[in-house]
Amino acid sequence: MSKITLAKGLNAGLRKAMEDDPKVLVMGEDVGKLGGVFRITDGLQKDFGEDRVIDSPLAESGILGTAVGLAMRGYRPVCEIQFDGFVYPAYDQIVSQVAKIHFRSQGKVKMPIVIRIPFGGGIGAVEHHSESPEAQFAHTPGLKVVACSNPVDGYWMIQQAIKCDDPVVFLEPKRQYHADKAELDETRTLADADPLFSSRVVREGTDLTLLAYGPMVKTCLASAEAAAQDGQSIEVIDLRTLSPLDMGPVLASVRKTGRAVVTHEAHVNLGMGSEIAARITEECFYNLEAPVLRVGGFDTPYPPSRIEEEWLPDLDRVLDAVDRSLAY
Amino acid sequence: MSHSHPEAHADLEAGEFGPDLGEVFGPRQADGGPELVQLLTPEGERVEHPEFSFDLDDEAIKGFYRDMVLTRRIDTEATALQRHGELGIWAQLLGQEAAQIGSGRALRPQDYVFPTYREHGVAYTRGIDPLRLLGLFRGVDQGGWDPNEGNFGLYTIVIGAQTLHGTGYAMGLQRDGVVGTGDPDRDAAVVTYFGDGASSQGDVNEAFIFAASYNAPVVFFCQNNQWAISEPIERQTRIPLYQRALGFGFPGVRVDGNDVLATYAVSKAALQRAREGQGPTFVEAYTYRMGAHTTTDDPTRYRLSEDLEHWKLKDPIQRVKVYLTRNGLADQDFFDEIDVEAEKLGEHLREGCKALPEPRILDIFDYVYAEGSPEIDAQREGFAAYLDSFETAGGHR
């Protein structure tokens, strides 16, 4: 057992995947000697060489486009996009090529590509460094989208994503990279870990279901803890997978609690919360005691960092929504 | 271009935006400029070039002639099929047969091709039944061949995207140790096709940079057919395209794209260079799009018929026929046999096109993901039940 951060968990997971399969490549900007701007690939180039840990020219479409060719040649590229807001130059390759080639080829060509994106805000950064673009990828058929929230999941989920024969957009809550430590039991194996495309109840409760992923899991757990002091029993679910959604645990929880609040840093309008609310309404209409509520970023561009903590949904905004739901 | 109407680039006069375009695209460049590699003139005369030579015999030239006639037949037959409503659209290659056959025949089996949507002649050289090309244009599939059977990737419609795929594949060849070993059966290269319009795309320029940076074994084969739908080459570039390669750090060659001997020789040299580990080459095949962009296009709205007449004199097939005839290398029987073969190929396409299996709506869910998805499964199941409900209700819900 060892205590690790999310950054270490991801680093160790990448290392394990590269040890297990010589076809796994890491590619991106500054992933070599520097170890990435967040140090997620720290030490990998030293141990696996420049052919497997590839410092790319500064061109995101080039990274994803060449990853397609490498995948066609039998490699499993893990592409690092340096920041969420820099994924858009690669958007065309991701949406028009990576997501569609398996379909276009009627299954003859697989695209086992992982697209790692540090996402979300709260780090005091300049524009384009704090965004949450997940819904744009979840809206794209052919992609799978997951978000880890803690060091242990980071370790297992990155390995599972690399083993997946489909392209996976892998979202990492950047403000959690170096924040909290957790115990990693290295005696466990990948087979013991929860499946990649599964959601998980992370706190049990009976009065209301709080849904979160990535950076909002920590906020929602803190919100549930605070609510408990007011006598409210809140269940928290870490969605983990955004495409496909794993609605089983969500629907079971809402059938029990009758209330749901979906949270994310991304803009509310047409965000993941919109889809999840629709699905809960379709499946649990007669169980609901209140409309499904959403808490998220406002429908503005991400703000200057001095006011980002006011813009981001926090414990109070989550509890406000909890109170509104419980008041129905 | 000297033969184009002066008004064609009246808004691009010298001084206002840049260099004198008369110099760039004027008489000196009209027929490809002084650096054009040519080994067979439009009049059917063999000529020597100090750097590139055609090293095959006359039998090979007869083979190329056959290839080009059959390729043209694929194109004209498919165009006719579109006119008869059997294809929704067709991207014509008329006039580009030599560029495609010369480069395609320079490939070895282990090489890999990343095409646009117009490489019907290259597909033919890779052993792909031309019938398979029709599916995309008929709307029954989005690429009906296995890319790994002839090492010929699926047609890519987003302009230039495939140049990055080719570069990535070439990077894979390097990692697999099949570059620069000296074993001709082992060393491999990639050729990726694109057009003059694509040369403006970011992806193409990024592909150049990645290939140069990693010294990847890829040949960038640009068919400069002078037109990107309605926009002339002047709108894409202020210098001859092949000269751009220098800025990226690898050689660029301009070859007469209507001369199959030259496109073969130049492609062969570029591919060999790549296989040996000497990195990328830019080949600009200087040609002309004799047809429309696609069957939905109307070139009479934007270009002059005298351009077409000028380029008709440079026809890639006719010059080989003149060479073979004048030198007594082929008799009328040879040409007649190929015409019969072309007729058979046409019939194969006509009959086969109508027999292409229709796609079925419930099958579209099958290949969204390699490992499946419960959401897609649920949608398939729901839609199947919906369709069944019509049958159980006697055709009505």
XYZ file of C-alpha atoms in Angstrom:
725
model
C 0.000 0.000 0.000
C 1.203 3.463 -0.777
C -0.306 6.926 -0.596
C -0.488 8.658 -3.940
C -1.850 11.790 -5.555
C -3.955 11.730 -8.707
C -0.865 12.817 -10.671
C 1.096 9.873 -9.280
C -1.795 7.496 -9.852
C -2.038 8.465 -13.507
C 1.738 8.332 -13.894
C 1.914 4.860 -12.354
C -1.037 3.698 -14.442
C 0.595 4.912 -17.655
C 3.831 3.231 -16.651
C 2.067 -0.062 -15.979
C 0.236 0.089 -19.307
C 3.504 0.742 -21.137
C 5.184 -2.155 -19.367
C 2.311 -4.497 -20.163
C 2.020 -3.665 -23.863
C 4.900 -2.516 -26.096
C 2.381 -1.030 -28.534
C 1.347 1.655 -26.048
C 2.794 5.057 -26.958
C 2.557 8.364 -25.137
C 2.532 11.473 -27.303
C 1.961 15.155 -26.760
C 3.562 18.510 -26.125
C 6.322 18.498 -23.490
C 5.571 14.937 -22.376
C 9.228 13.915 -22.679
C 11.995 15.396 -20.593
C 9.660 17.824 -18.865
C 7.173 15.084 -17.980
C 4.255 17.217 -19.163
C 3.281 20.585 -17.729
C 1.518 18.726 -14.889
C 4.250 16.038 -14.639
C 1.789 13.242 -15.421
C 4.312 11.611 -17.777
C 7.260 12.259 -15.478
C 10.119 9.818 -16.045
C 8.389 7.849 -18.791
C 10.622 8.991 -21.640
C 13.707 8.208 -19.605
C 12.545 4.637 -19.084
C 10.737 3.899 -22.349
C 12.697 6.021 -24.806
C 11.862 8.698 -27.329
C 10.173 6.255 -29.700
C 7.479 5.456 -27.145
C 7.205 8.770 -25.320
C 6.999 11.228 -28.158
C 7.463 14.959 -27.770
C 5.293 16.265 -30.587
C 5.530 19.470 -32.559
C 3.209 22.103 -31.148
C 0.154 21.137 -33.189
C -2.845 19.382 -31.665
C -4.441 18.306 -34.923
C -1.071 16.834 -35.836
C -0.985 14.860 -32.603
C -4.407 13.303 -33.143
C -3.983 12.895 -36.902
C -0.711 11.036 -36.563
C -2.221 8.996 -33.719
C -4.822 7.768 -36.220
C -2.068 6.509 -38.512
C -0.182 4.924 -35.644
C -3.385 3.174 -34.531
C -3.863 1.877 -38.078
C -0.369 0.435 -37.816
C -1.312 -1.417 -34.609
C -0.169 1.042 -31.958
C -2.187 2.298 -29.014
C -1.434 6.013 -28.740
C -2.175 7.903 -25.542
C -2.356 11.551 -26.566
C -1.958 14.304 -24.023
C -3.754 17.557 -24.760
C -1.978 20.100 -22.622
C -5.102 21.988 -21.515
C -8.836 21.586 -22.187
C -9.017 24.818 -24.180
C -6.332 23.586 -26.576
C -8.260 20.548 -27.738
C -10.158 22.501 -30.392
C -7.396 22.528 -33.034
C -7.683 18.720 -32.830
C -11.470 18.748 -32.783
C -11.828 17.919 -36.472
C -9.505 14.910 -36.285
C -11.269 13.692 -33.124
C -14.831 14.128 -34.342
C -14.462 13.449 -38.079
C -11.742 10.796 -38.041
C -11.024 9.187 -34.661
C -14.722 8.827 -33.847
C -15.828 7.644 -37.293
C -13.133 5.397 -38.777
C -14.386 2.211 -37.102
C -17.880 2.940 -38.374
C -16.679 4.042 -41.824
C -14.653 0.859 -42.226
C -17.495 -1.338 -40.958
C -15.352 -2.595 -38.139
C -12.229 -3.322 -40.180
C -10.126 -0.561 -38.599
C -10.066 -0.001 -34.854
C -9.066 3.268 -33.169
C -7.659 2.386 -29.728
C -6.651 5.966 -28.942
C -6.815 7.604 -25.517
C -7.140 11.389 -25.487
C -6.105 12.661 -22.076
C -7.441 16.116 -21.264
C -6.752 17.954 -18.013
C -10.091 19.730 -17.492
C -11.931 22.097 -15.200
C -10.991 25.242 -13.380
C -9.932 26.496 -10.000
C -6.188 26.813 -10.609
C -5.980 30.557 -11.161
C -5.046 30.228 -14.797
C -5.435 32.492 -17.809
C -8.093 32.035 -20.493
C -8.424 28.604 -22.231
C -6.890 26.724 -19.268
C -9.973 25.966 -17.171
C -12.676 24.650 -19.478
C -15.005 21.672 -19.358
C -15.658 20.497 -22.920
C -16.959 17.007 -22.042
C -20.461 17.381 -23.465
C -19.055 18.137 -26.909
C -17.342 14.757 -26.942
C -20.164 12.876 -25.239
C -22.399 14.228 -28.013
C -20.191 12.578 -30.645
C -21.063 8.983 -31.601
C -17.979 6.784 -31.760
C -16.214 8.335 -28.793
C -16.323 7.122 -25.234
C -15.848 9.682 -22.480
C -14.799 9.106 -18.893
C -13.705 11.332 -16.013
C -11.706 10.241 -13.009
C -12.084 11.971 -9.672
C -9.484 10.446 -7.340
C -5.963 8.944 -7.327
C -6.989 5.286 -7.164
C -9.496 5.581 -9.994
C -6.883 7.471 -11.963
C -4.498 4.542 -11.673
C -7.000 1.914 -12.781
C -9.093 3.897 -15.221
C -6.171 5.047 -17.368
C -5.059 1.437 -17.767
C -8.581 0.340 -18.658
C -8.944 3.182 -21.155
C -5.700 2.162 -22.858
C -6.904 -1.440 -23.124
C -10.179 -0.330 -24.697
C -10.390 -0.879 -28.462
C -12.515 2.247 -28.844
C -11.296 5.844 -28.641
C -11.641 7.184 -25.113
C -11.640 10.851 -24.126
C -10.093 10.691 -20.673
C -10.812 13.734 -18.521
C -8.592 14.505 -15.575
C -9.615 17.123 -12.972
C -6.503 19.225 -13.069
C -7.053 20.942 -9.745
C -7.052 17.500 -8.088
C -3.709 16.422 -9.620
C -1.631 17.329 -6.607
C -4.375 17.937 -4.031
C -5.370 14.839 -2.064
C -3.634 11.553 -1.442
C -5.253 8.142 -1.279
C -4.153 4.594 -0.547
C -3.383 2.489 -3.599
C -3.430 -1.272 -3.037
C -0.922 -2.437 -5.628
C -1.633 -6.107 -4.929
C -4.961 -5.749 -6.685
C -5.170 -6.337 -10.405
C -6.999 -4.654 -13.219
C -9.562 -7.465 -13.108
C -10.482 -6.460 -9.542
C -11.157 -2.838 -10.451
C -14.654 -1.612 -11.219
C -15.364 -1.680 -14.959
C -14.322 1.507 -16.742
C -17.788 2.353 -17.989
C -19.517 2.146 -14.629
C -20.813 4.660 -12.130
C -20.399 4.223 -8.406
C -22.205 5.258 -5.229
C -19.543 7.000 -3.137
C -21.775 8.016 -0.203
C -25.065 6.426 0.716
C -28.123 8.428 1.643
C -31.907 8.337 1.488
C -33.235 11.859 0.944
C -31.673 13.032 -2.323
C -29.215 11.874 -4.996
C -26.286 14.137 -5.883
C -24.622 13.307 -9.197
C -21.078 14.396 -9.975
C -17.905 13.523 -11.884
C -14.343 14.765 -11.998
C -13.677 17.776 -9.764
C -17.279 18.023 -8.522
C -17.150 14.695 -6.691
C -15.103 16.214 -3.909
C -17.423 19.236 -3.720
C -20.504 17.022 -3.583
C -19.063 14.785 -0.859
C -18.340 17.902 1.209
C -21.851 19.158 0.499
C -23.357 15.868 1.661
C -21.287 16.001 4.814
C -22.500 19.520 5.543
C -26.102 18.547 4.798
C -25.821 15.633 7.220
C -25.266 18.115 10.015
C -28.691 19.554 9.132
C -30.189 16.089 9.259
C -30.324 15.564 5.484
C -29.216 12.176 4.141
C -27.632 12.715 0.734
C -26.481 9.957 -1.606
C -23.547 10.869 -3.851
C -22.766 9.096 -7.113
C -19.489 9.468 -8.992
C -20.662 9.029 -12.576
C -17.120 8.223 -13.836
C -18.396 7.456 -17.349
C -20.145 10.135 -19.434
C -20.429 8.195 -22.672
C -21.889 5.699 -22.393
C -23.727 6.788 -19.290
C -24.196 4.070 -16.690
C -27.710 4.930 -15.608
C -28.300 1.761 -13.571
C -26.918 3.039 -10.241
C -28.418 6.498 -10.901
C -31.920 5.216 -11.526
C -31.761 2.837 -8.551
C -30.730 5.694 -6.322
C -33.404 8.105 -7.577
C -36.077 5.438 -7.174
C -34.997 5.317 -3.542
C -34.599 9.042 -2.849
C -37.129 10.568 -5.253
C -34.867 13.565 -5.806
C -31.817 14.281 -7.947
C -29.404 17.168 -8.457
C -26.806 16.945 -11.241
C -23.624 18.965 -10.886
C -20.724 19.881 -13.146
C -18.376 22.759 -13.782
C -19.411 22.873 -17.427
C -22.089 25.266 -18.611
C -25.587 24.120 -17.689
C -27.160 24.698 -21.086
C -27.061 21.398 -23.002
C -24.480 20.041 -20.578
C -24.307 16.490 -19.237
C -26.931 17.465 -16.640
C -29.482 18.086 -19.371
C -29.148 14.549 -20.728
C -29.082 12.965 -17.289
C -32.157 14.918 -16.172
C -34.008 13.812 -19.288
C -33.138 10.179 -18.729
C -34.129 10.259 -15.054
C -37.435 11.856 -16.022
C -38.078 9.216 -18.668
C -37.269 6.299 -16.395
C -38.297 7.499 -12.917
C -41.220 9.837 -13.578
C -43.472 8.344 -10.917
C -40.680 8.179 -8.335
C -39.807 11.841 -8.523
C -40.812 14.163 -5.700
C -39.170 17.167 -7.391
C -37.868 18.115 -10.832
C -34.286 17.127 -11.491
C -32.175 20.204 -10.809
C -28.846 21.192 -12.332
C -25.944 23.060 -10.803
C -23.111 24.115 -13.059
C -21.130 26.911 -14.609
C -23.053 29.813 -16.068
C -23.580 30.080 -19.801
C -20.739 32.529 -20.181
C -17.166 31.957 -21.273
C -14.980 30.966 -18.356
C -14.307 34.089 -16.253
C -11.045 35.783 -15.297
C -9.442 33.793 -12.516
C -9.954 36.347 -9.755
C -13.675 35.569 -9.792
C -13.567 31.928 -10.864
C -14.452 30.618 -7.410
C -17.659 32.639 -7.579
C -18.386 31.307 -11.050
C -17.689 27.651 -10.254
C -20.384 25.679 -8.488
C -19.286 25.270 -4.855
C -20.617 23.726 -1.686
C -23.123 26.527 -1.074
C -24.510 26.472 -4.618
C -24.891 22.703 -4.385
C -26.636 22.947 -1.000
C -28.900 25.678 -2.333
C -30.061 23.285 -5.044
C -30.433 20.513 -2.473
C -32.661 22.775 -0.364
C -34.726 23.774 -3.383
C -35.253 20.163 -4.310
C -36.181 19.138 -0.785
C -38.649 22.035 -0.571
C -40.891 20.568 -3.297
C -1.285 31.251 -66.230
C -0.727 32.757 -69.638
C -3.573 30.862 -71.196
C -6.108 31.909 -68.594
C -8.205 34.993 -68.932
C -6.489 38.080 -67.458
C -9.607 38.850 -65.422
C -9.225 35.505 -63.625
C -6.836 37.113 -61.179
C -7.563 40.768 -61.745
C -8.058 41.196 -58.014
C -4.609 39.810 -57.322
C -2.568 42.418 -59.120
C 1.050 42.927 -58.157
C 1.782 45.488 -55.529
C -1.573 45.368 -53.841
C -1.105 42.059 -52.086
C 2.253 40.706 -53.071
C 4.499 39.653 -55.930
C 3.806 40.019 -59.597
C 1.636 37.050 -60.327
C 2.487 37.352 -63.966
C 5.957 36.228 -63.013
C 4.773 33.513 -60.679
C 2.064 32.114 -62.889
C 2.933 33.688 -66.180
C 4.537 32.222 -69.281
C 7.440 30.783 -67.346
C 5.122 28.603 -65.241
C 2.292 28.020 -67.662
C 3.452 24.593 -68.689
C 5.030 23.718 -65.401
C 8.109 25.921 -65.554
C 11.721 25.048 -66.242
C 12.026 22.598 -63.359
C 9.250 20.355 -64.574
C 10.472 16.776 -64.793
C 9.351 15.326 -68.083
C 10.425 12.080 -69.766
C 7.758 11.802 -72.460
C 6.608 14.958 -74.189
C 3.012 15.644 -75.154
C 4.121 14.813 -78.717
C 5.207 11.348 -77.621
C 8.970 11.943 -77.696
C 11.194 10.353 -75.055
C 13.481 12.935 -73.417
C 16.206 12.575 -70.828
C 16.372 14.274 -67.462
C 19.654 14.685 -65.557
C 18.243 13.400 -62.266
C 15.346 11.088 -63.058
C 15.211 8.310 -65.599
C 12.665 5.725 -66.608
C 14.259 2.340 -66.001
C 11.589 -0.031 -67.284
C 11.199 -1.492 -70.785
C 8.649 -0.829 -73.479
C 6.468 -3.705 -72.265
C 6.038 -1.786 -69.027
C 4.994 1.290 -70.984
C 2.401 -0.821 -72.771
C 1.221 -1.949 -69.346
C 0.920 1.649 -68.201
C -1.055 2.446 -71.333
C -3.485 -0.347 -70.516
C -3.728 0.822 -66.890
C -4.553 4.357 -67.945
C -7.165 3.324 -70.495
C -8.877 1.113 -67.934
C -8.684 3.849 -65.304
C -10.278 6.313 -67.687
C -12.975 3.770 -68.381
C -13.702 3.444 -64.651
C -14.096 7.197 -64.553
C -16.268 7.607 -67.628
C -18.418 4.639 -66.677
C -18.945 5.951 -63.161
C -19.779 9.386 -64.551
C -22.353 7.775 -66.821
C -23.758 5.814 -63.892
C -24.222 9.084 -62.037
C -26.003 10.589 -65.043
C -28.326 7.588 -65.033
C -29.110 8.088 -61.386
C -27.239 5.012 -60.188
C -24.676 7.080 -58.255
C -25.524 10.118 -56.179
C -22.274 11.794 -57.116
C -18.903 10.932 -58.664
C -15.516 12.609 -58.262
C -13.927 12.528 -61.707
C -10.234 11.983 -62.326
C -10.266 12.678 -66.069
C -6.816 13.942 -67.076
C -5.070 12.687 -63.938
C -4.543 9.085 -65.092
C -0.776 9.401 -65.527
C -0.264 10.961 -62.108
C -2.149 8.120 -60.470
C -0.888 5.172 -62.516
C 2.737 6.313 -62.452
C 2.771 6.793 -58.698
C 0.628 3.725 -58.012
C 2.838 1.438 -60.095
C 5.935 2.699 -58.255
C 4.594 1.213 -55.014
C 5.588 -2.104 -53.520
C 3.045 -4.366 -51.824
C 4.260 -3.424 -48.336
C 3.852 0.307 -48.977
C 0.678 1.979 -47.751
C -1.552 4.494 -49.532
C -3.625 7.241 -47.914
C -5.923 8.585 -50.651
C -8.386 11.442 -51.029
C -11.686 10.539 -52.693
C -10.385 10.824 -56.263
C -7.644 8.163 -56.354
C -9.567 5.636 -58.452
C -6.495 4.917 -60.574
C -4.286 4.302 -57.558
C -6.976 2.025 -56.097
C -6.881 0.051 -59.337
C -3.095 -0.403 -59.053
C -3.609 -1.745 -55.511
C -5.866 -4.494 -56.829
C -9.108 -3.023 -55.543
C -12.121 -3.983 -57.627
C -13.341 -0.599 -58.944
C -16.856 -1.727 -58.141
C -15.942 -1.344 -54.484
C -15.236 2.348 -55.093
C -18.785 2.949 -56.237
C -20.458 2.123 -52.922
C -19.466 5.403 -51.318
C -20.822 7.372 -54.277
C -23.989 5.278 -54.525
C -24.655 5.749 -50.841
C -24.618 2.090 -49.866
C -21.475 2.321 -47.718
C -18.742 4.759 -46.726
C -15.834 2.733 -48.062
C -16.382 -0.808 -49.205
C -12.906 -2.312 -49.105
C -10.631 -3.594 -46.372
C -7.794 -1.037 -46.147
C -5.360 -3.698 -45.050
C -5.967 -5.997 -48.037
C -4.332 -3.758 -50.635
C -2.705 -1.378 -48.136
C -5.025 1.269 -49.501
C -6.798 3.406 -46.908
C -10.409 4.404 -47.126
C -11.325 7.498 -49.098
C -11.075 10.550 -46.851
C -13.423 13.397 -47.617
C -12.275 16.008 -45.112
C -9.629 17.778 -47.191
C -6.075 16.959 -46.155
C -6.909 14.967 -43.005
C -5.352 11.818 -44.468
C -1.905 13.390 -44.821
C -1.581 13.255 -41.035
C -2.830 9.666 -40.962
C -0.197 8.752 -43.521
C 2.497 10.509 -41.542
C 1.444 8.683 -38.364
C 1.450 5.372 -40.205
C 4.945 6.163 -41.472
C 6.003 6.861 -37.877
C 4.662 3.385 -37.081
C 6.805 1.881 -39.860
C 9.847 3.485 -38.244
C 8.949 1.959 -34.881
C 8.435 -1.430 -36.484
C 11.964 -1.366 -37.879
C 10.912 -1.633 -41.522
C 12.694 1.474 -42.741
C 16.309 1.600 -43.859
C 17.137 -2.072 -43.314
C 18.340 -2.481 -46.910
C 15.967 -5.387 -47.494
C 13.797 -4.439 -50.504
C 11.064 -6.855 -49.459
C 10.944 -5.405 -45.989
C 11.527 -1.679 -46.184
C 8.264 0.205 -46.557
C 6.996 3.702 -47.170
C 3.752 5.628 -47.235
C 2.331 7.746 -50.006
C -0.404 10.180 -49.181
C -2.353 11.954 -51.885
C -3.875 15.407 -51.792
C -4.617 18.294 -54.107
C -3.659 21.894 -54.646
C -6.614 23.061 -52.552
C -5.561 20.838 -49.667
C -2.148 22.464 -49.624
C -3.843 25.379 -47.829
C -5.153 23.161 -45.036
C -3.564 23.263 -41.607
C -3.490 19.473 -41.424
C -1.340 19.219 -44.554
C 1.130 21.742 -43.202
C 1.191 19.962 -39.836
C 1.810 16.696 -41.657
C 4.816 18.278 -43.376
C 6.144 19.422 -40.012
C 5.644 16.103 -38.249
C 7.154 14.171 -41.167
C 10.166 16.471 -41.322
C 10.628 16.479 -37.557
C 10.664 12.674 -37.318
C 12.158 12.064 -40.763
C 9.149 9.859 -41.484
C 9.113 7.668 -44.622
C 6.256 9.396 -46.400
C 5.830 10.758 -49.908
C 3.461 13.708 -50.141
C 2.005 13.326 -53.590
C 0.135 16.446 -54.611
C -1.904 16.347 -57.789
C -1.991 20.001 -58.678
C -4.930 19.905 -61.064
C -5.128 23.713 -60.929
C -8.627 23.859 -59.482
C -10.168 23.464 -56.042
C -13.773 23.295 -57.204
C -14.036 26.850 -58.606
C -10.931 28.382 -57.077
C -7.801 28.536 -59.242
C -4.343 27.686 -57.984
C -3.588 31.414 -57.647
C -5.962 31.536 -54.703
C -3.984 28.840 -52.844
C -0.377 29.850 -53.406
C 1.969 32.608 -54.478
C 4.809 30.266 -55.344
C 4.914 26.971 -57.212
C 3.762 24.405 -54.662
C 6.813 22.140 -54.875
C 8.967 25.049 -53.680
C 7.131 25.062 -50.370
C 8.861 21.820 -49.392
C 12.135 23.638 -48.950
C 10.628 25.706 -46.171
C 9.686 22.530 -44.335
C 13.107 21.035 -44.752
C 12.713 18.336 -47.358
C 12.970 18.148 -51.135
C 10.197 19.101 -53.492
C 9.937 18.007 -57.109
C 7.584 19.187 -59.817
C 6.802 16.472 -62.303
C 4.714 16.536 -65.443
C 1.579 14.933 -64.024
C 0.424 13.935 -67.496
C 3.616 12.001 -68.234
C 3.307 8.486 -66.819
C 6.993 7.742 -67.331
C 7.990 10.788 -65.316
C 5.437 10.290 -62.517
C 6.627 6.699 -62.223
C 10.320 7.653 -62.142
C 9.908 10.502 -59.675
C 7.584 8.523 -57.390
C 9.918 5.557 -57.454
C 12.869 7.711 -56.435
C 10.882 9.449 -53.684
C 9.548 6.159 -52.331
C 12.988 4.603 -52.387
C 14.374 7.578 -50.533
C 11.678 7.160 -47.885
C 12.207 3.407 -47.570
C 15.927 3.970 -47.107
C 15.246 6.232 -44.153
C 16.053 9.536 -45.843
C 12.700 11.038 -44.978
C 9.827 12.742 -46.752
C 9.584 14.123 -50.268
C 7.018 16.452 -51.758
C 6.012 15.505 -55.281
C 3.908 18.024 -57.145
C 2.322 16.372 -60.144
C 1.479 19.278 -62.411
C -1.723 18.324 -64.187
C -5.181 19.570 -65.000
C -8.655 18.588 -63.915
C -10.243 17.960 -67.298
C -13.616 17.197 -65.817
C -15.671 18.904 -63.176
C -14.820 18.772 -59.464
C -17.648 16.285 -59.138
C -20.719 15.524 -61.174
C -22.588 18.266 -59.277
C -20.144 20.937 -60.412
C -20.416 23.264 -63.407
C -16.946 24.467 -64.485
C -18.386 26.643 -67.266
C -19.283 29.150 -64.551
C -15.671 29.822 -63.621
C -13.159 28.714 -66.244
C -12.579 29.152 -69.912
C -12.858 26.524 -72.577
C -9.502 27.495 -74.105
C -7.784 26.228 -70.940
C -9.358 22.880 -71.545
C -8.344 22.923 -75.200
C -4.781 23.746 -74.201
C -4.601 20.802 -71.818
C -6.287 18.409 -74.224
C -3.088 18.608 -76.250
C -1.224 17.224 -73.236
C -3.469 14.217 -72.764
C -1.654 11.556 -70.709
C -2.980 8.591 -72.680
C -2.659 10.000 -76.158
C 1.054 10.761 -75.820
C 1.806 7.150 -74.852
C -0.255 5.891 -77.762
C 1.697 8.133 -80.131
C 4.967 6.886 -78.662
C 3.982 3.226 -78.980
C 2.620 3.638 -82.504
C 5.361 5.797 -83.936
C 8.052 3.457 -82.664
C 6.260 0.351 -83.855
C 5.939 -1.028 -80.339
C 2.250 -1.812 -80.567
C -0.066 -2.653 -83.401
C -3.752 -2.045 -83.810
C -4.565 -5.419 -82.254
C -2.923 -4.294 -79.037
C -5.108 -1.196 -78.826
C -8.234 -3.107 -79.879
C -7.705 -5.728 -77.195
C -7.454 -3.091 -74.533
C -10.610 -1.433 -75.817
C -12.398 -4.770 -75.526
C -11.069 -5.151 -72.012
C -12.262 -1.649 -71.153
C -15.685 -2.491 -72.514
C -15.828 -5.545 -70.251
C -14.782 -3.455 -67.287
C -17.537 -0.982 -68.099
C -20.070 -3.768 -68.190
C -18.777 -5.099 -64.869
C -19.341 -1.686 -63.315
C -22.772 -1.175 -64.887
C -24.076 -4.560 -63.828
C -22.277 -4.653 -60.500
C -23.334 -1.199 -59.420
C -27.023 -2.037 -59.572
C -26.362 -5.257 -57.668
C -24.511 -3.622 -54.784
C -26.328 -4.683 -51.629
C -28.441 -1.983 -50.018
C -27.502 -1.071 -46.465
C -30.002 -2.020 -43.779
C -31.005 0.473 -41.148
C -30.646 -1.901 -38.201
C -27.049 -2.662 -39.201
C -25.881 0.910 -38.624
C -25.685 0.273 -34.916
C -23.138 -2.529 -35.366
C -19.933 -0.586 -35.942
C -20.216 2.576 -33.890
C -17.944 0.953 -31.317
C -15.536 -1.970 -31.441
C -16.515 -3.011 -27.930
C -20.166 -2.054 -28.215
C -22.199 0.226 -26.018
C -25.296 -0.493 -23.916
C -26.827 2.762 -25.142
C -26.410 1.797 -28.790
C -27.755 -1.693 -28.029
C -30.838 -0.150 -26.424
C -31.412 2.132 -29.427
C -31.143 -0.797 -31.838
C -33.559 -2.845 -29.756
C -36.024 0.005 -29.437
C -35.956 0.789 -33.134
C -36.322 -2.892 -34.054
C -39.393 -3.133 -31.823
C -40.771 0.023 -33.411
C -40.293 -1.437 -36.891
C -41.863 -4.709 -35.803
C -44.891 -2.869 -34.529
C -45.836 -1.966 -38.108
C -45.856 -5.601 -39.136
C -47.951 -6.774 -36.198
C -50.467 -4.039 -36.929
C -50.786 -5.116 -40.564
C -48.616 -2.335 -41.947
C -50.193 0.373 -39.806
C -49.673 1.426 -36.280
